[in-house]
Amino acid sequence: MAALKCLGLPLVICALGMYVQLNTAELTEMSLVPEPGISTWTNCGSSDILNITSFSIPNQITIPGSINVSFLGELKVPVSAPLKIAVLLRRKVFGLWVWVPCLNGYGSCTYKNICEDVNEIGEEGGCPLLISLAGGSCVCPIQPVALHLPPTVWNISDVELPSFLANGEYEAQITVSSGTQEIACLRTSFHLKLQ
């Protein structure tokens, strides 16, 4: 996964780290009333391969800084290659939502061959902490499993982001698929603040 760039945004990194198997029940609004300072989320797909019951990130992400992330869900069937993650990112500019293009691996990008990257991580001596804490595995195919990441503080180091990813309000949609089958889709919003 070292070759993957994911904006330095905790949502995307966390999602990649846990294979982004986020629930895709109905397109209905599944947002829970968040605690103050917690971002809302919705399911945006039609698959129930991963049933998510809770997903939490702050509604403001400061880089560098730290965030509290949590996740609760269940992967119901094995997921195998080819596994890909598509990230669609929009930024509010003068009151209008504008798509952020994919440039040098940042923005609205598609990351292919996730299983190869995950298997490579597993062979190099272990899974990233977020995957291990959630009960996940770094070996594909990914077997059915209950995933639970308790509230975990995650430190975000200072990263050099392209200028088009400046301070502002963002919406992100993350879709995971295996071949032509959608595994999961999640939509959320947050405010990004670069220090």
mmCIF file of C-alpha atoms in Angstrom:
data_model
loop_
_atom_site.group_PDB
_atom_site.id
_atom_site.type_symbol
_atom_site.label_atom_id
_atom_site.label_comp_id
_atom_site.label_asym_id
_atom_site.label_seq_id
_atom_site.Cartn_x
_atom_site.Cartn_y
_atom_site.Cartn_z
ATOM 1 C CA MET A 1 0.000 0.000 0.000
ATOM 2 C CA ALA A 2 3.001 2.240 0.168
ATOM 3 C CA ALA A 3 2.415 3.197 -3.458
ATOM 4 C CA LEU A 4 -1.057 4.488 -2.655
ATOM 5 C CA LYS A 5 -1.535 8.167 -2.004
ATOM 6 C CA CYS A 6 -4.766 9.017 -0.317
ATOM 7 C CA LEU A 7 -4.784 12.735 0.290
ATOM 8 C CA GLY A 8 -3.358 12.457 3.745
ATOM 9 C CA LEU A 9 -7.000 12.607 4.810
ATOM 10 C CA PRO A 10 -7.799 10.287 7.679
ATOM 11 C CA LEU A 11 -11.071 9.139 6.168
ATOM 12 C CA VAL A 12 -9.448 7.889 3.027
ATOM 13 C CA ILE A 13 -6.406 6.429 4.737
ATOM 14 C CA CYS A 14 -8.509 4.711 7.362
ATOM 15 C CA ALA A 15 -10.807 3.438 4.664
ATOM 16 C CA LEU A 16 -7.905 2.094 2.631
ATOM 17 C CA GLY A 17 -6.370 0.620 5.747
ATOM 18 C CA MET A 18 -9.492 -1.323 6.555
ATOM 19 C CA TYR A 19 -10.111 -2.227 2.898
ATOM 20 C CA VAL A 20 -12.850 0.401 2.775
ATOM 21 C CA GLN A 21 -15.486 -2.250 3.291
ATOM 22 C CA LEU A 22 -18.093 0.252 4.319
ATOM 23 C CA ASN A 23 -21.767 -0.659 4.218
ATOM 24 C CA THR A 24 -23.894 -0.043 1.205
ATOM 25 C CA ALA A 25 -27.377 -0.938 2.368
ATOM 26 C CA GLU A 26 -30.086 1.245 0.865
ATOM 27 C CA LEU A 27 -29.648 4.687 -0.629
ATOM 28 C CA THR A 28 -31.911 6.012 2.091
ATOM 29 C CA GLU A 29 -30.441 8.456 4.569
ATOM 30 C CA MET A 30 -28.740 6.250 7.130
ATOM 31 C CA SER A 31 -27.000 9.122 8.879
ATOM 32 C CA LEU A 32 -27.150 8.999 12.608
ATOM 33 C CA VAL A 33 -27.423 12.222 14.564
ATOM 34 C CA PRO A 34 -23.758 12.760 15.308
ATOM 35 C CA GLU A 35 -22.184 13.994 18.473
ATOM 36 C CA PRO A 36 -21.075 17.608 18.223
ATOM 37 C CA GLY A 37 -17.942 17.738 16.114
ATOM 38 C CA ILE A 38 -18.579 14.334 14.503
ATOM 39 C CA SER A 39 -19.128 14.057 10.744
ATOM 40 C CA THR A 40 -22.325 12.516 9.375
ATOM 41 C CA TRP A 41 -22.224 9.631 6.913
ATOM 42 C CA THR A 42 -24.620 7.837 4.583
ATOM 43 C CA ASN A 43 -24.637 4.557 2.721
ATOM 44 C CA CYS A 44 -24.639 5.215 -1.020
ATOM 45 C CA GLY A 45 -24.764 1.768 -2.600
ATOM 46 C CA SER A 46 -27.014 -1.189 -3.101
ATOM 47 C CA SER A 47 -24.930 -4.053 -1.717
ATOM 48 C CA ASP A 48 -25.093 -5.457 1.792
ATOM 49 C CA ILE A 49 -21.845 -7.400 1.583
ATOM 50 C CA LEU A 50 -20.537 -5.223 4.372
ATOM 51 C CA ASN A 51 -23.049 -4.165 6.982
ATOM 52 C CA ILE A 52 -21.883 -1.026 8.736
ATOM 53 C CA THR A 53 -23.560 0.066 11.929
ATOM 54 C CA SER A 54 -21.223 2.864 12.988
ATOM 55 C CA PHE A 55 -18.574 5.094 11.405
ATOM 56 C CA SER A 56 -17.097 8.121 13.126
ATOM 57 C CA ILE A 57 -14.574 10.783 12.120
ATOM 58 C CA PRO A 58 -14.464 14.416 13.223
ATOM 59 C CA ASN A 59 -16.178 16.991 11.040
ATOM 60 C CA GLN A 60 -12.961 19.045 11.076
ATOM 61 C CA ILE A 61 -9.655 17.449 10.153
ATOM 62 C CA THR A 62 -6.530 19.473 10.906
ATOM 63 C CA ILE A 63 -3.220 18.558 9.251
ATOM 64 C CA PRO A 64 -0.935 18.081 11.099
ATOM 65 C CA GLY A 65 -3.019 17.005 14.057
ATOM 66 C CA SER A 66 -4.861 14.061 15.540
ATOM 67 C CA ILE A 67 -8.342 12.655 15.094
ATOM 68 C CA ASN A 68 -10.515 10.096 16.802
ATOM 69 C CA VAL A 69 -11.756 7.364 14.425
ATOM 70 C CA SER A 70 -14.152 4.475 15.098
ATOM 71 C CA PHE A 71 -15.907 1.855 12.990
ATOM 72 C CA LEU A 72 -18.268 -1.076 13.511
ATOM 73 C CA GLY A 73 -19.388 -3.423 10.764
ATOM 74 C CA GLU A 74 -19.513 -6.963 9.447
ATOM 75 C CA LEU A 75 -18.151 -8.376 6.210
ATOM 76 C CA LYS A 76 -20.667 -11.087 5.306
ATOM 77 C CA VAL A 77 -18.959 -12.918 2.415
ATOM 78 C CA PRO A 78 -15.348 -13.443 1.257
ATOM 79 C CA VAL A 79 -13.960 -10.652 -0.947
ATOM 80 C CA SER A 80 -11.216 -11.371 -3.465
ATOM 81 C CA ALA A 81 -9.201 -9.771 -6.256
ATOM 82 C CA PRO A 82 -9.511 -7.730 -8.301
ATOM 83 C CA LEU A 83 -10.382 -5.336 -5.486
ATOM 84 C CA LYS A 84 -10.424 -1.609 -6.200
ATOM 85 C CA ILE A 85 -11.286 1.554 -4.312
ATOM 86 C CA ALA A 86 -12.705 4.611 -6.075
ATOM 87 C CA VAL A 87 -12.546 7.926 -4.206
ATOM 88 C CA LEU A 88 -14.674 10.821 -5.458
ATOM 89 C CA LEU A 89 -13.841 14.096 -3.751
ATOM 90 C CA ARG A 90 -15.695 17.395 -4.071
ATOM 91 C CA ARG A 91 -14.793 20.765 -2.588
ATOM 92 C CA LYS A 92 -17.102 23.702 -1.981
ATOM 93 C CA VAL A 93 -15.875 26.732 -3.934
ATOM 94 C CA PHE A 94 -17.886 29.985 -3.781
ATOM 95 C CA GLY A 95 -20.975 28.017 -2.703
ATOM 96 C CA LEU A 96 -20.746 25.429 -5.515
ATOM 97 C CA TRP A 97 -19.502 21.834 -5.258
ATOM 98 C CA VAL A 98 -16.569 21.224 -7.619
ATOM 99 C CA TRP A 99 -14.978 17.831 -8.369
ATOM 100 C CA VAL A 100 -11.362 17.598 -7.247
ATOM 101 C CA PRO A 101 -9.392 15.935 -10.079
ATOM 102 C CA CYS A 102 -6.938 13.092 -9.562
ATOM 103 C CA LEU A 103 -3.421 14.508 -9.832
ATOM 104 C CA ASN A 104 -0.388 12.474 -8.783
ATOM 105 C CA GLY A 105 -2.549 10.142 -6.710
ATOM 106 C CA TYR A 106 -4.380 12.929 -4.824
ATOM 107 C CA GLY A 107 -8.051 13.872 -5.250
ATOM 108 C CA SER A 108 -10.753 11.830 -6.997
ATOM 109 C CA CYS A 109 -8.696 8.737 -7.788
ATOM 110 C CA THR A 110 -9.191 5.028 -8.342
ATOM 111 C CA TYR A 111 -6.788 2.671 -6.589
ATOM 112 C CA LYS A 112 -6.562 -0.730 -8.304
ATOM 113 C CA ASN A 113 -5.070 -4.045 -7.188
ATOM 114 C CA ILE A 114 -5.750 -3.453 -3.487
ATOM 115 C CA CYS A 115 -5.406 -7.181 -2.736
ATOM 116 C CA GLU A 116 -1.874 -7.204 -4.137
ATOM 117 C CA ASP A 117 -0.985 -4.236 -1.928
ATOM 118 C CA VAL A 118 -2.638 -5.828 1.119
ATOM 119 C CA ASN A 119 -0.876 -9.165 0.530
ATOM 120 C CA GLU A 120 2.433 -7.297 0.173
ATOM 121 C CA ILE A 121 1.876 -5.616 3.542
ATOM 122 C CA GLY A 122 1.097 -8.983 5.150
ATOM 123 C CA GLU A 123 4.286 -10.512 3.719
ATOM 124 C CA GLU A 124 6.421 -7.615 4.987
ATOM 125 C CA GLY A 125 5.741 -8.452 8.600
ATOM 126 C CA GLY A 126 2.258 -7.517 9.621
ATOM 127 C CA CYS A 127 -0.821 -5.424 9.184
ATOM 128 C CA PRO A 128 -1.084 -1.737 9.931
ATOM 129 C CA LEU A 129 -2.347 -1.075 13.442
ATOM 130 C CA LEU A 130 -5.782 0.150 12.307
ATOM 131 C CA ILE A 131 -6.453 -3.111 10.455
ATOM 132 C CA SER A 132 -5.315 -5.233 13.390
ATOM 133 C CA LEU A 133 -7.329 -3.203 15.901
ATOM 134 C CA ALA A 134 -10.449 -3.565 13.747
ATOM 135 C CA GLY A 135 -10.114 -7.359 13.562
ATOM 136 C CA GLY A 136 -9.150 -7.341 9.879
ATOM 137 C CA SER A 137 -6.519 -9.287 8.007
ATOM 138 C CA CYS A 138 -3.790 -8.378 5.510
ATOM 139 C CA VAL A 139 -4.362 -11.444 3.356
ATOM 140 C CA CYS A 140 -6.692 -11.629 0.343
ATOM 141 C CA PRO A 141 -9.175 -13.051 -0.162
ATOM 142 C CA ILE A 142 -10.603 -11.247 2.826
ATOM 143 C CA GLN A 143 -12.734 -13.653 4.820
ATOM 144 C CA PRO A 144 -16.067 -12.784 6.496
ATOM 145 C CA VAL A 145 -15.345 -11.029 9.756
ATOM 146 C CA ALA A 146 -16.825 -8.698 12.337
ATOM 147 C CA LEU A 147 -14.883 -5.433 12.125
ATOM 148 C CA HIS A 148 -14.707 -3.207 15.166
ATOM 149 C CA LEU A 149 -12.325 -0.310 15.526
ATOM 150 C CA PRO A 150 -12.959 1.200 18.968
ATOM 151 C CA PRO A 151 -12.425 4.969 19.288
ATOM 152 C CA THR A 152 -8.780 5.310 18.326
ATOM 153 C CA VAL A 153 -6.648 8.444 18.265
ATOM 154 C CA TRP A 154 -4.777 8.715 15.009
ATOM 155 C CA ASN A 155 -1.967 11.232 14.549
ATOM 156 C CA ILE A 156 -1.666 12.831 11.129
ATOM 157 C CA SER A 157 1.792 14.079 10.299
ATOM 158 C CA ASP A 158 2.466 17.159 8.254
ATOM 159 C CA VAL A 159 2.012 16.191 4.617
ATOM 160 C CA GLU A 160 2.619 18.216 1.521
ATOM 161 C CA LEU A 161 -0.694 18.416 -0.301
ATOM 162 C CA PRO A 162 -1.326 19.920 -3.742
ATOM 163 C CA SER A 163 -2.550 23.518 -3.629
ATOM 164 C CA PHE A 164 -6.002 22.531 -4.888
ATOM 165 C CA LEU A 165 -6.479 20.666 -1.606
ATOM 166 C CA ALA A 166 -6.410 23.800 0.504
ATOM 167 C CA ASN A 167 -8.547 24.610 3.535
ATOM 168 C CA GLY A 168 -12.217 24.105 2.882
ATOM 169 C CA GLU A 169 -15.389 22.074 3.035
ATOM 170 C CA TYR A 170 -15.310 18.642 1.370
ATOM 171 C CA GLU A 171 -17.578 15.743 0.472
ATOM 172 C CA ALA A 172 -16.098 12.309 -0.153
ATOM 173 C CA GLN A 173 -17.597 9.170 -1.624
ATOM 174 C CA ILE A 174 -15.644 5.930 -1.333
ATOM 175 C CA THR A 175 -16.742 2.917 -3.350
ATOM 176 C CA VAL A 176 -15.169 -0.527 -3.084
ATOM 177 C CA SER A 177 -15.696 -3.195 -5.726
ATOM 178 C CA SER A 178 -14.479 -6.684 -6.490
ATOM 179 C CA GLY A 179 -14.507 -7.182 -10.247
ATOM 180 C CA THR A 180 -17.880 -5.790 -11.326
ATOM 181 C CA GLN A 181 -19.542 -6.377 -7.946
ATOM 182 C CA GLU A 182 -19.931 -3.417 -5.615
ATOM 183 C CA ILE A 183 -18.848 -4.280 -2.087
ATOM 184 C CA ALA A 184 -19.461 -1.000 -0.323
ATOM 185 C CA CYS A 185 -20.114 2.706 -0.710
ATOM 186 C CA LEU A 186 -19.886 5.463 1.901
ATOM 187 C CA ARG A 187 -20.477 9.214 1.663
ATOM 188 C CA THR A 188 -19.321 11.706 4.271
ATOM 189 C CA SER A 189 -18.386 15.355 4.604
ATOM 190 C CA PHE A 190 -15.728 17.195 6.581
ATOM 191 C CA HIS A 191 -13.806 20.441 6.815
ATOM 192 C CA LEU A 192 -10.084 20.292 6.052
ATOM 193 C CA LYS A 193 -7.737 22.713 7.784
ATOM 194 C CA LEU A 194 -4.060 22.847 6.899
ATOM 195 C CA GLN A 195 -1.791 24.462 9.483
#
